[in-house]
Amino acid sequence: MKTICSMVLLILLCSSKPISQVPAHIAIATHRYYYPNLSPTPVELNIQSKLAQVMLIEGKILTAGNLMKTILNSLVASEPEPCPNPKKLENICMNIDGRSMDPKPKSHYVYLYQRKILDAACVDVEKDSEEKISQKVQQMWTASTDNLNCRSIDFDANGGNVLKYAVSTTFDEFLDDAIYWKVNLNQVDKVDDRTVLDYVQHQIEKNKGKMIEVRLKHYYKILREAGAKHKSKL
């Protein structure tokens, strides 16, 4: 942070741009952050004065309180978000269970879980090719294992990975997307010591003769064709 702030201050002071085109409040914050007990320097006072003029011209009321808010918000905004960003996956299991729809869908992605996965993978649906999207999702998936586990009292592999949860909640679209994006299908969970293919086979055995058996066999088929394996074959 210190290096970044020092660079911003240097660029600001050496810049020939009008004050309205540079983040002057960041320079002020830099000096105040490292030297909070010193009186404002002439440079600071000059910057504050010009910043006040700019904000007044833009129709904003500048007070000590909102100046501090502006400074703090600008410092936070200057920190780029990590990529991939697992925090974007928050509540994804809930979205899978509820089949949550995206209130503002992009392109052909209509589910909220799709938005969260794509956002976590830093995907630009307007610019990235389908191949690039798959690559980004794969990288995010590998880096976010702990954020892709689901916990529910109705989930018999409670704490297991999201693929098993999609099987448990019979969410075909999620499994289809995971296969299309070519994510890792062979994670072995500590909670049951099984891969998703092991899990599906176990569910088939548990549900012999029931209506759900046909669907589970379909899952087994498409997952295996996509490269999913039993733990014994890894």
JSON list of C-alpha atoms in Angstrom, two decimals:
[
{"chain": "A", "resi": 1, "resn": "MET", "atom": "CA", "xyz": [0.00, 0.00, 0.00]},
{"chain": "A", "resi": 2, "resn": "LYS", "atom": "CA", "xyz": [2.79, 2.45, 0.92]},
{"chain": "A", "resi": 3, "resn": "THR", "atom": "CA", "xyz": [4.49, 1.95, -2.44]},
{"chain": "A", "resi": 4, "resn": "ILE", "atom": "CA", "xyz": [1.22, 2.38, -4.33]},
{"chain": "A", "resi": 5, "resn": "CYS", "atom": "CA", "xyz": [0.33, 5.55, -2.42]},
{"chain": "A", "resi": 6, "resn": "SER", "atom": "CA", "xyz": [3.80, 7.03, -2.93]},
{"chain": "A", "resi": 7, "resn": "MET", "atom": "CA", "xyz": [3.57, 6.36, -6.67]},
{"chain": "A", "resi": 8, "resn": "VAL", "atom": "CA", "xyz": [0.13, 8.00, -6.86]},
{"chain": "A", "resi": 9, "resn": "LEU", "atom": "CA", "xyz": [1.43, 11.05, -4.99]},
{"chain": "A", "resi": 10, "resn": "LEU", "atom": "CA", "xyz": [4.44, 11.35, -7.27]},
{"chain": "A", "resi": 11, "resn": "ILE", "atom": "CA", "xyz": [2.31, 11.02, -10.41]},
{"chain": "A", "resi": 12, "resn": "LEU", "atom": "CA", "xyz": [-0.12, 13.60, -9.09]},
{"chain": "A", "resi": 13, "resn": "LEU", "atom": "CA", "xyz": [2.53, 16.19, -8.23]},
{"chain": "A", "resi": 14, "resn": "CYS", "atom": "CA", "xyz": [4.37, 15.74, -11.53]},
{"chain": "A", "resi": 15, "resn": "SER", "atom": "CA", "xyz": [1.26, 15.57, -13.70]},
{"chain": "A", "resi": 16, "resn": "SER", "atom": "CA", "xyz": [0.42, 18.35, -16.13]},
{"chain": "A", "resi": 17, "resn": "LYS", "atom": "CA", "xyz": [-3.26, 17.31, -16.15]},
{"chain": "A", "resi": 18, "resn": "PRO", "atom": "CA", "xyz": [-5.94, 19.65, -14.75]},
{"chain": "A", "resi": 19, "resn": "ILE", "atom": "CA", "xyz": [-6.74, 18.94, -11.10]},
{"chain": "A", "resi": 20, "resn": "SER", "atom": "CA", "xyz": [-10.22, 17.71, -12.11]},
{"chain": "A", "resi": 21, "resn": "GLN", "atom": "CA", "xyz": [-8.65, 14.81, -14.01]},
{"chain": "A", "resi": 22, "resn": "VAL", "atom": "CA", "xyz": [-6.52, 13.38, -11.20]},
{"chain": "A", "resi": 23, "resn": "PRO", "atom": "CA", "xyz": [-7.52, 11.77, -7.86]},
{"chain": "A", "resi": 24, "resn": "ALA", "atom": "CA", "xyz": [-6.15, 14.57, -5.67]},
{"chain": "A", "resi": 25, "resn": "HIS", "atom": "CA", "xyz": [-7.79, 13.29, -2.48]},
{"chain": "A", "resi": 26, "resn": "ILE", "atom": "CA", "xyz": [-5.65, 10.14, -2.71]},
{"chain": "A", "resi": 27, "resn": "ALA", "atom": "CA", "xyz": [-2.53, 12.29, -2.45]},
{"chain": "A", "resi": 28, "resn": "ILE", "atom": "CA", "xyz": [-3.96, 14.01, 0.62]},
{"chain": "A", "resi": 29, "resn": "ALA", "atom": "CA", "xyz": [-4.84, 10.68, 2.19]},
{"chain": "A", "resi": 30, "resn": "THR", "atom": "CA", "xyz": [-1.34, 9.38, 1.52]},
{"chain": "A", "resi": 31, "resn": "HIS", "atom": "CA", "xyz": [0.29, 12.18, 3.48]},
{"chain": "A", "resi": 32, "resn": "ARG", "atom": "CA", "xyz": [-2.26, 12.12, 6.31]},
{"chain": "A", "resi": 33, "resn": "TYR", "atom": "CA", "xyz": [-2.09, 8.31, 6.59]},
{"chain": "A", "resi": 34, "resn": "TYR", "atom": "CA", "xyz": [1.66, 8.23, 7.17]},
{"chain": "A", "resi": 35, "resn": "TYR", "atom": "CA", "xyz": [2.01, 11.58, 8.99]},
{"chain": "A", "resi": 36, "resn": "PRO", "atom": "CA", "xyz": [-1.29, 12.04, 10.92]},
{"chain": "A", "resi": 37, "resn": "ASN", "atom": "CA", "xyz": [0.15, 14.44, 13.51]},
{"chain": "A", "resi": 38, "resn": "LEU", "atom": "CA", "xyz": [1.75, 16.93, 11.12]},
{"chain": "A", "resi": 39, "resn": "SER", "atom": "CA", "xyz": [0.07, 20.11, 10.01]},
{"chain": "A", "resi": 40, "resn": "PRO", "atom": "CA", "xyz": [-1.10, 20.22, 6.37]},
{"chain": "A", "resi": 41, "resn": "THR", "atom": "CA", "xyz": [1.70, 21.13, 4.01]},
{"chain": "A", "resi": 42, "resn": "PRO", "atom": "CA", "xyz": [1.37, 23.96, 1.47]},
{"chain": "A", "resi": 43, "resn": "VAL", "atom": "CA", "xyz": [1.05, 21.32, -1.24]},
{"chain": "A", "resi": 44, "resn": "GLU", "atom": "CA", "xyz": [-1.78, 19.65, 0.66]},
{"chain": "A", "resi": 45, "resn": "LEU", "atom": "CA", "xyz": [-3.57, 22.90, 1.26]},
{"chain": "A", "resi": 46, "resn": "ASN", "atom": "CA", "xyz": [-3.28, 23.76, -2.42]},
{"chain": "A", "resi": 47, "resn": "ILE", "atom": "CA", "xyz": [-4.65, 20.37, -3.43]},
{"chain": "A", "resi": 48, "resn": "GLN", "atom": "CA", "xyz": [-7.49, 20.62, -0.90]},
{"chain": "A", "resi": 49, "resn": "SER", "atom": "CA", "xyz": [-8.38, 24.05, -2.20]},
{"chain": "A", "resi": 50, "resn": "LYS", "atom": "CA", "xyz": [-8.45, 22.91, -5.81]},
{"chain": "A", "resi": 51, "resn": "LEU", "atom": "CA", "xyz": [-10.34, 19.75, -4.91]},
{"chain": "A", "resi": 52, "resn": "ALA", "atom": "CA", "xyz": [-12.95, 21.84, -3.09]},
{"chain": "A", "resi": 53, "resn": "GLN", "atom": "CA", "xyz": [-13.31, 24.04, -6.19]},
{"chain": "A", "resi": 54, "resn": "VAL", "atom": "CA", "xyz": [-13.75, 21.01, -8.43]},
{"chain": "A", "resi": 55, "resn": "MET", "atom": "CA", "xyz": [-16.35, 19.41, -6.13]},
{"chain": "A", "resi": 56, "resn": "LEU", "atom": "CA", "xyz": [-18.20, 22.71, -5.83]},
{"chain": "A", "resi": 57, "resn": "ILE", "atom": "CA", "xyz": [-18.29, 23.07, -9.62]},
{"chain": "A", "resi": 58, "resn": "GLU", "atom": "CA", "xyz": [-19.66, 19.53, -9.85]},
{"chain": "A", "resi": 59, "resn": "GLY", "atom": "CA", "xyz": [-22.47, 20.53, -7.48]},
{"chain": "A", "resi": 60, "resn": "LYS", "atom": "CA", "xyz": [-21.19, 18.61, -4.45]},
{"chain": "A", "resi": 61, "resn": "ILE", "atom": "CA", "xyz": [-21.02, 19.99, -0.91]},
{"chain": "A", "resi": 62, "resn": "LEU", "atom": "CA", "xyz": [-17.58, 19.38, 0.57]},
{"chain": "A", "resi": 63, "resn": "THR", "atom": "CA", "xyz": [-17.38, 18.90, 4.34]},
{"chain": "A", "resi": 64, "resn": "ALA", "atom": "CA", "xyz": [-14.70, 17.32, 6.51]},
{"chain": "A", "resi": 65, "resn": "GLY", "atom": "CA", "xyz": [-16.94, 14.26, 6.92]},
{"chain": "A", "resi": 66, "resn": "ASN", "atom": "CA", "xyz": [-17.64, 13.53, 3.27]},
{"chain": "A", "resi": 67, "resn": "LEU", "atom": "CA", "xyz": [-14.07, 14.44, 2.34]},
{"chain": "A", "resi": 68, "resn": "MET", "atom": "CA", "xyz": [-12.90, 11.61, 4.61]},
{"chain": "A", "resi": 69, "resn": "LYS", "atom": "CA", "xyz": [-15.48, 9.26, 3.08]},
{"chain": "A", "resi": 70, "resn": "THR", "atom": "CA", "xyz": [-14.26, 10.20, -0.39]},
{"chain": "A", "resi": 71, "resn": "ILE", "atom": "CA", "xyz": [-10.66, 9.56, 0.63]},
{"chain": "A", "resi": 72, "resn": "LEU", "atom": "CA", "xyz": [-11.39, 6.19, 2.22]},
{"chain": "A", "resi": 73, "resn": "ASN", "atom": "CA", "xyz": [-13.62, 5.04, -0.64]},
{"chain": "A", "resi": 74, "resn": "SER", "atom": "CA", "xyz": [-11.00, 6.01, -3.19]},
{"chain": "A", "resi": 75, "resn": "LEU", "atom": "CA", "xyz": [-8.28, 4.11, -1.33]},
{"chain": "A", "resi": 76, "resn": "VAL", "atom": "CA", "xyz": [-10.46, 1.01, -1.18]},
{"chain": "A", "resi": 77, "resn": "ALA", "atom": "CA", "xyz": [-11.45, 1.35, -4.83]},
{"chain": "A", "resi": 78, "resn": "SER", "atom": "CA", "xyz": [-7.81, 1.60, -5.83]},
{"chain": "A", "resi": 79, "resn": "GLU", "atom": "CA", "xyz": [-7.20, -1.94, -4.58]},
{"chain": "A", "resi": 80, "resn": "PRO", "atom": "CA", "xyz": [-8.05, -4.33, -7.44]},
{"chain": "A", "resi": 81, "resn": "GLU", "atom": "CA", "xyz": [-10.21, -7.35, -6.60]},
{"chain": "A", "resi": 82, "resn": "PRO", "atom": "CA", "xyz": [-8.42, -10.70, -6.62]},
{"chain": "A", "resi": 83, "resn": "CYS", "atom": "CA", "xyz": [-8.92, -12.90, -9.64]},
{"chain": "A", "resi": 84, "resn": "PRO", "atom": "CA", "xyz": [-10.25, -15.51, -9.32]},
{"chain": "A", "resi": 85, "resn": "ASN", "atom": "CA", "xyz": [-12.37, -14.26, -6.44]},
{"chain": "A", "resi": 86, "resn": "PRO", "atom": "CA", "xyz": [-13.92, -17.07, -4.33]},
{"chain": "A", "resi": 87, "resn": "LYS", "atom": "CA", "xyz": [-15.90, -14.54, -2.28]},
{"chain": "A", "resi": 88, "resn": "LYS", "atom": "CA", "xyz": [-18.19, -14.13, -5.26]},
{"chain": "A", "resi": 89, "resn": "LEU", "atom": "CA", "xyz": [-19.42, -17.70, -4.67]},
{"chain": "A", "resi": 90, "resn": "GLU", "atom": "CA", "xyz": [-21.16, -16.83, -1.42]},
{"chain": "A", "resi": 91, "resn": "ASN", "atom": "CA", "xyz": [-24.50, -18.67, -0.98]},
{"chain": "A", "resi": 92, "resn": "ILE", "atom": "CA", "xyz": [-24.11, -20.56, -4.25]},
{"chain": "A", "resi": 93, "resn": "CYS", "atom": "CA", "xyz": [-25.44, -23.75, -2.64]},
{"chain": "A", "resi": 94, "resn": "MET", "atom": "CA", "xyz": [-28.58, -21.89, -1.61]},
{"chain": "A", "resi": 95, "resn": "ASN", "atom": "CA", "xyz": [-28.96, -20.65, -5.17]},
{"chain": "A", "resi": 96, "resn": "ILE", "atom": "CA", "xyz": [-28.62, -24.20, -6.49]},
{"chain": "A", "resi": 97, "resn": "ASP", "atom": "CA", "xyz": [-31.15, -25.58, -4.05]},
{"chain": "A", "resi": 98, "resn": "GLY", "atom": "CA", "xyz": [-33.63, -22.80, -4.81]},
{"chain": "A", "resi": 99, "resn": "ARG", "atom": "CA", "xyz": [-33.01, -22.74, -8.58]},
{"chain": "A", "resi": 100, "resn": "SER", "atom": "CA", "xyz": [-32.53, -18.98, -8.14]},
{"chain": "A", "resi": 101, "resn": "MET", "atom": "CA", "xyz": [-32.90, -16.96, -11.33]},
{"chain": "A", "resi": 102, "resn": "ASP", "atom": "CA", "xyz": [-30.63, -14.03, -12.11]},
{"chain": "A", "resi": 103, "resn": "PRO", "atom": "CA", "xyz": [-32.68, -10.80, -11.84]},
{"chain": "A", "resi": 104, "resn": "LYS", "atom": "CA", "xyz": [-30.41, -9.20, -14.45]},
{"chain": "A", "resi": 105, "resn": "PRO", "atom": "CA", "xyz": [-29.22, -12.04, -16.70]},
{"chain": "A", "resi": 106, "resn": "LYS", "atom": "CA", "xyz": [-26.35, -11.57, -19.10]},
{"chain": "A", "resi": 107, "resn": "SER", "atom": "CA", "xyz": [-26.20, -13.27, -22.48]},
{"chain": "A", "resi": 108, "resn": "HIS", "atom": "CA", "xyz": [-27.77, -16.75, -22.22]},
{"chain": "A", "resi": 109, "resn": "TYR", "atom": "CA", "xyz": [-26.91, -17.19, -18.53]},
{"chain": "A", "resi": 110, "resn": "VAL", "atom": "CA", "xyz": [-30.19, -17.03, -16.61]},
{"chain": "A", "resi": 111, "resn": "TYR", "atom": "CA", "xyz": [-29.39, -18.66, -13.26]},
{"chain": "A", "resi": 112, "resn": "LEU", "atom": "CA", "xyz": [-27.86, -16.84, -10.31]},
{"chain": "A", "resi": 113, "resn": "TYR", "atom": "CA", "xyz": [-25.33, -19.64, -9.75]},
{"chain": "A", "resi": 114, "resn": "GLN", "atom": "CA", "xyz": [-24.04, -18.99, -13.28]},
{"chain": "A", "resi": 115, "resn": "ARG", "atom": "CA", "xyz": [-23.49, -15.31, -12.54]},
{"chain": "A", "resi": 116, "resn": "LYS", "atom": "CA", "xyz": [-21.64, -16.15, -9.30]},
{"chain": "A", "resi": 117, "resn": "ILE", "atom": "CA", "xyz": [-19.38, -18.68, -10.99]},
{"chain": "A", "resi": 118, "resn": "LEU", "atom": "CA", "xyz": [-18.63, -16.39, -13.92]},
{"chain": "A", "resi": 119, "resn": "ASP", "atom": "CA", "xyz": [-18.04, -13.38, -11.66]},
{"chain": "A", "resi": 120, "resn": "ALA", "atom": "CA", "xyz": [-15.76, -15.44, -9.40]},
{"chain": "A", "resi": 121, "resn": "ALA", "atom": "CA", "xyz": [-13.82, -16.51, -12.50]},
{"chain": "A", "resi": 122, "resn": "CYS", "atom": "CA", "xyz": [-13.57, -12.89, -13.74]},
{"chain": "A", "resi": 123, "resn": "VAL", "atom": "CA", "xyz": [-15.38, -13.75, -16.96]},
{"chain": "A", "resi": 124, "resn": "ASP", "atom": "CA", "xyz": [-16.47, -11.03, -19.37]},
{"chain": "A", "resi": 125, "resn": "VAL", "atom": "CA", "xyz": [-19.43, -12.63, -21.14]},
{"chain": "A", "resi": 126, "resn": "GLU", "atom": "CA", "xyz": [-19.41, -9.89, -23.77]},
{"chain": "A", "resi": 127, "resn": "LYS", "atom": "CA", "xyz": [-15.76, -10.33, -24.76]},
{"chain": "A", "resi": 128, "resn": "ASP", "atom": "CA", "xyz": [-14.55, -13.78, -23.71]},
{"chain": "A", "resi": 129, "resn": "SER", "atom": "CA", "xyz": [-14.93, -16.70, -26.09]},
{"chain": "A", "resi": 130, "resn": "GLU", "atom": "CA", "xyz": [-16.60, -19.91, -24.92]},
{"chain": "A", "resi": 131, "resn": "GLU", "atom": "CA", "xyz": [-13.16, -21.52, -24.75]},
{"chain": "A", "resi": 132, "resn": "LYS", "atom": "CA", "xyz": [-11.80, -18.65, -22.66]},
{"chain": "A", "resi": 133, "resn": "ILE", "atom": "CA", "xyz": [-14.80, -18.79, -20.34]},
{"chain": "A", "resi": 134, "resn": "SER", "atom": "CA", "xyz": [-14.22, -22.51, -19.76]},
{"chain": "A", "resi": 135, "resn": "GLN", "atom": "CA", "xyz": [-10.54, -21.92, -19.02]},
{"chain": "A", "resi": 136, "resn": "LYS", "atom": "CA", "xyz": [-11.32, -19.20, -16.49]},
{"chain": "A", "resi": 137, "resn": "VAL", "atom": "CA", "xyz": [-14.00, -21.29, -14.78]},
{"chain": "A", "resi": 138, "resn": "GLN", "atom": "CA", "xyz": [-11.64, -24.27, -14.57]},
{"chain": "A", "resi": 139, "resn": "GLN", "atom": "CA", "xyz": [-8.94, -22.12, -12.95]},
{"chain": "A", "resi": 140, "resn": "MET", "atom": "CA", "xyz": [-11.43, -20.61, -10.51]},
{"chain": "A", "resi": 141, "resn": "TRP", "atom": "CA", "xyz": [-12.84, -24.06, -9.65]},
{"chain": "A", "resi": 142, "resn": "THR", "atom": "CA", "xyz": [-9.39, -25.41, -8.81]},
{"chain": "A", "resi": 143, "resn": "ALA", "atom": "CA", "xyz": [-8.54, -22.35, -6.70]},
{"chain": "A", "resi": 144, "resn": "SER", "atom": "CA", "xyz": [-11.88, -22.29, -4.85]},
{"chain": "A", "resi": 145, "resn": "THR", "atom": "CA", "xyz": [-12.36, -25.85, -3.63]},
{"chain": "A", "resi": 146, "resn": "ASP", "atom": "CA", "xyz": [-13.29, -24.85, -0.09]},
{"chain": "A", "resi": 147, "resn": "ASN", "atom": "CA", "xyz": [-15.89, -22.38, -1.38]},
{"chain": "A", "resi": 148, "resn": "LEU", "atom": "CA", "xyz": [-17.60, -25.03, -3.49]},
{"chain": "A", "resi": 149, "resn": "ASN", "atom": "CA", "xyz": [-18.71, -27.30, -0.66]},
{"chain": "A", "resi": 150, "resn": "CYS", "atom": "CA", "xyz": [-22.33, -27.42, 0.45]},
{"chain": "A", "resi": 151, "resn": "ARG", "atom": "CA", "xyz": [-23.85, -27.94, 3.87]},
{"chain": "A", "resi": 152, "resn": "SER", "atom": "CA", "xyz": [-27.47, -28.88, 4.40]},
{"chain": "A", "resi": 153, "resn": "ILE", "atom": "CA", "xyz": [-29.35, -31.20, 6.76]},
{"chain": "A", "resi": 154, "resn": "ASP", "atom": "CA", "xyz": [-31.03, -32.68, 3.68]},
{"chain": "A", "resi": 155, "resn": "PHE", "atom": "CA", "xyz": [-27.70, -33.45, 1.98]},
{"chain": "A", "resi": 156, "resn": "ASP", "atom": "CA", "xyz": [-26.46, -36.94, 2.79]},
{"chain": "A", "resi": 157, "resn": "ALA", "atom": "CA", "xyz": [-22.89, -35.93, 1.96]},
{"chain": "A", "resi": 158, "resn": "ASN", "atom": "CA", "xyz": [-23.15, -32.82, 4.14]},
{"chain": "A", "resi": 159, "resn": "GLY", "atom": "CA", "xyz": [-20.06, -30.69, 3.48]},
{"chain": "A", "resi": 160, "resn": "GLY", "atom": "CA", "xyz": [-19.34, -32.41, 0.18]},
{"chain": "A", "resi": 161, "resn": "ASN", "atom": "CA", "xyz": [-18.63, -30.65, -3.09]},
{"chain": "A", "resi": 162, "resn": "VAL", "atom": "CA", "xyz": [-21.22, -28.76, -5.08]},
{"chain": "A", "resi": 163, "resn": "LEU", "atom": "CA", "xyz": [-21.42, -31.40, -7.84]},
{"chain": "A", "resi": 164, "resn": "LYS", "atom": "CA", "xyz": [-22.78, -33.93, -5.35]},
{"chain": "A", "resi": 165, "resn": "TYR", "atom": "CA", "xyz": [-25.20, -31.32, -4.07]},
{"chain": "A", "resi": 166, "resn": "ALA", "atom": "CA", "xyz": [-26.46, -30.76, -7.62]},
{"chain": "A", "resi": 167, "resn": "VAL", "atom": "CA", "xyz": [-27.03, -34.52, -7.91]},
{"chain": "A", "resi": 168, "resn": "SER", "atom": "CA", "xyz": [-28.76, -34.57, -4.53]},
{"chain": "A", "resi": 169, "resn": "THR", "atom": "CA", "xyz": [-31.08, -31.73, -5.57]},
{"chain": "A", "resi": 170, "resn": "THR", "atom": "CA", "xyz": [-31.45, -33.14, -9.12]},
{"chain": "A", "resi": 171, "resn": "PHE", "atom": "CA", "xyz": [-30.34, -29.89, -10.76]},
{"chain": "A", "resi": 172, "resn": "ASP", "atom": "CA", "xyz": [-29.62, -31.03, -14.32]},
{"chain": "A", "resi": 173, "resn": "GLU", "atom": "CA", "xyz": [-28.62, -27.60, -15.62]},
{"chain": "A", "resi": 174, "resn": "PHE", "atom": "CA", "xyz": [-25.84, -27.19, -13.07]},
{"chain": "A", "resi": 175, "resn": "LEU", "atom": "CA", "xyz": [-24.35, -30.57, -13.95]},
{"chain": "A", "resi": 176, "resn": "ASP", "atom": "CA", "xyz": [-24.62, -29.77, -17.66]},
{"chain": "A", "resi": 177, "resn": "ASP", "atom": "CA", "xyz": [-22.75, -26.49, -17.12]},
{"chain": "A", "resi": 178, "resn": "ALA", "atom": "CA", "xyz": [-20.03, -28.14, -15.02]},
{"chain": "A", "resi": 179, "resn": "ILE", "atom": "CA", "xyz": [-19.49, -30.72, -17.75]},
{"chain": "A", "resi": 180, "resn": "TYR", "atom": "CA", "xyz": [-19.53, -28.07, -20.49]},
{"chain": "A", "resi": 181, "resn": "TRP", "atom": "CA", "xyz": [-16.94, -25.97, -18.63]},
{"chain": "A", "resi": 182, "resn": "LYS", "atom": "CA", "xyz": [-14.83, -29.10, -18.08]},
{"chain": "A", "resi": 183, "resn": "VAL", "atom": "CA", "xyz": [-14.29, -28.51, -14.38]},
{"chain": "A", "resi": 184, "resn": "ASN", "atom": "CA", "xyz": [-12.58, -31.07, -12.15]},
{"chain": "A", "resi": 185, "resn": "LEU", "atom": "CA", "xyz": [-15.03, -33.96, -11.74]},
{"chain": "A", "resi": 186, "resn": "ASN", "atom": "CA", "xyz": [-12.74, -36.13, -9.65]},
{"chain": "A", "resi": 187, "resn": "GLN", "atom": "CA", "xyz": [-12.43, -34.41, -6.31]},
{"chain": "A", "resi": 188, "resn": "VAL", "atom": "CA", "xyz": [-12.48, -36.85, -3.38]},
{"chain": "A", "resi": 189, "resn": "ASP", "atom": "CA", "xyz": [-14.30, -35.33, -0.43]},
{"chain": "A", "resi": 190, "resn": "LYS", "atom": "CA", "xyz": [-13.17, -35.97, 3.13]},
{"chain": "A", "resi": 191, "resn": "VAL", "atom": "CA", "xyz": [-16.76, -36.20, 4.36]},
{"chain": "A", "resi": 192, "resn": "ASP", "atom": "CA", "xyz": [-17.52, -39.41, 2.45]},
{"chain": "A", "resi": 193, "resn": "ASP", "atom": "CA", "xyz": [-14.21, -40.37, 0.80]},
{"chain": "A", "resi": 194, "resn": "ARG", "atom": "CA", "xyz": [-15.94, -40.48, -2.60]},
{"chain": "A", "resi": 195, "resn": "THR", "atom": "CA", "xyz": [-15.77, -38.79, -5.98]},
{"chain": "A", "resi": 196, "resn": "VAL", "atom": "CA", "xyz": [-19.00, -37.55, -7.53]},
{"chain": "A", "resi": 197, "resn": "LEU", "atom": "CA", "xyz": [-19.15, -40.74, -9.64]},
{"chain": "A", "resi": 198, "resn": "ASP", "atom": "CA", "xyz": [-18.82, -42.85, -6.50]},
{"chain": "A", "resi": 199, "resn": "TYR", "atom": "CA", "xyz": [-21.56, -40.77, -4.93]},
{"chain": "A", "resi": 200, "resn": "VAL", "atom": "CA", "xyz": [-23.93, -41.25, -7.87]},
{"chain": "A", "resi": 201, "resn": "GLN", "atom": "CA", "xyz": [-23.30, -45.01, -7.89]},
{"chain": "A", "resi": 202, "resn": "HIS", "atom": "CA", "xyz": [-24.05, -45.12, -4.17]},
{"chain": "A", "resi": 203, "resn": "GLN", "atom": "CA", "xyz": [-27.31, -43.23, -4.76]},
{"chain": "A", "resi": 204, "resn": "ILE", "atom": "CA", "xyz": [-28.30, -45.65, -7.52]},
{"chain": "A", "resi": 205, "resn": "GLU", "atom": "CA", "xyz": [-27.79, -48.58, -5.16]},
{"chain": "A", "resi": 206, "resn": "LYS", "atom": "CA", "xyz": [-29.82, -46.85, -2.45]},
{"chain": "A", "resi": 207, "resn": "ASN", "atom": "CA", "xyz": [-32.70, -46.09, -4.81]},
{"chain": "A", "resi": 208, "resn": "LYS", "atom": "CA", "xyz": [-33.12, -49.36, -6.69]},
{"chain": "A", "resi": 209, "resn": "GLY", "atom": "CA", "xyz": [-36.61, -49.65, -8.13]},
{"chain": "A", "resi": 210, "resn": "LYS", "atom": "CA", "xyz": [-37.55, -46.02, -7.40]},
{"chain": "A", "resi": 211, "resn": "MET", "atom": "CA", "xyz": [-38.42, -43.38, -10.00]},
{"chain": "A", "resi": 212, "resn": "ILE", "atom": "CA", "xyz": [-35.24, -41.44, -9.23]},
{"chain": "A", "resi": 213, "resn": "GLU", "atom": "CA", "xyz": [-33.08, -44.39, -10.32]},
{"chain": "A", "resi": 214, "resn": "VAL", "atom": "CA", "xyz": [-33.50, -43.56, -14.01]},
{"chain": "A", "resi": 215, "resn": "ARG", "atom": "CA", "xyz": [-32.35, -40.01, -13.47]},
{"chain": "A", "resi": 216, "resn": "LEU", "atom": "CA", "xyz": [-29.36, -41.10, -11.37]},
{"chain": "A", "resi": 217, "resn": "LYS", "atom": "CA", "xyz": [-28.29, -43.52, -14.09]},
{"chain": "A", "resi": 218, "resn": "HIS", "atom": "CA", "xyz": [-28.44, -40.64, -16.56]},
{"chain": "A", "resi": 219, "resn": "TYR", "atom": "CA", "xyz": [-26.17, -38.61, -14.28]},
{"chain": "A", "resi": 220, "resn": "TYR", "atom": "CA", "xyz": [-23.77, -41.53, -14.02]},
{"chain": "A", "resi": 221, "resn": "LYS", "atom": "CA", "xyz": [-23.65, -41.84, -17.81]},
{"chain": "A", "resi": 222, "resn": "ILE", "atom": "CA", "xyz": [-23.01, -38.17, -18.63]},
{"chain": "A", "resi": 223, "resn": "LEU", "atom": "CA", "xyz": [-20.47, -37.72, -15.83]},
{"chain": "A", "resi": 224, "resn": "ARG", "atom": "CA", "xyz": [-18.53, -40.80, -16.83]},
{"chain": "A", "resi": 225, "resn": "GLU", "atom": "CA", "xyz": [-18.52, -39.76, -20.49]},
{"chain": "A", "resi": 226, "resn": "ALA", "atom": "CA", "xyz": [-17.16, -36.36, -19.37]},
{"chain": "A", "resi": 227, "resn": "GLY", "atom": "CA", "xyz": [-14.21, -37.94, -17.60]},
{"chain": "A", "resi": 228, "resn": "ALA", "atom": "CA", "xyz": [-15.51, -38.56, -14.07]},
{"chain": "A", "resi": 229, "resn": "LYS", "atom": "CA", "xyz": [-13.91, -41.56, -12.39]},
{"chain": "A", "resi": 230, "resn": "HIS", "atom": "CA", "xyz": [-14.29, -43.73, -9.32]},
{"chain": "A", "resi": 231, "resn": "LYS", "atom": "CA", "xyz": [-11.77, -43.12, -6.58]},
{"chain": "A", "resi": 232, "resn": "SER", "atom": "CA", "xyz": [-10.34, -46.61, -7.15]},
{"chain": "A", "resi": 233, "resn": "LYS", "atom": "CA", "xyz": [-9.41, -45.59, -10.71]},
{"chain": "A", "resi": 234, "resn": "LEU", "atom": "CA", "xyz": [-7.60, -42.36, -9.84]}
]
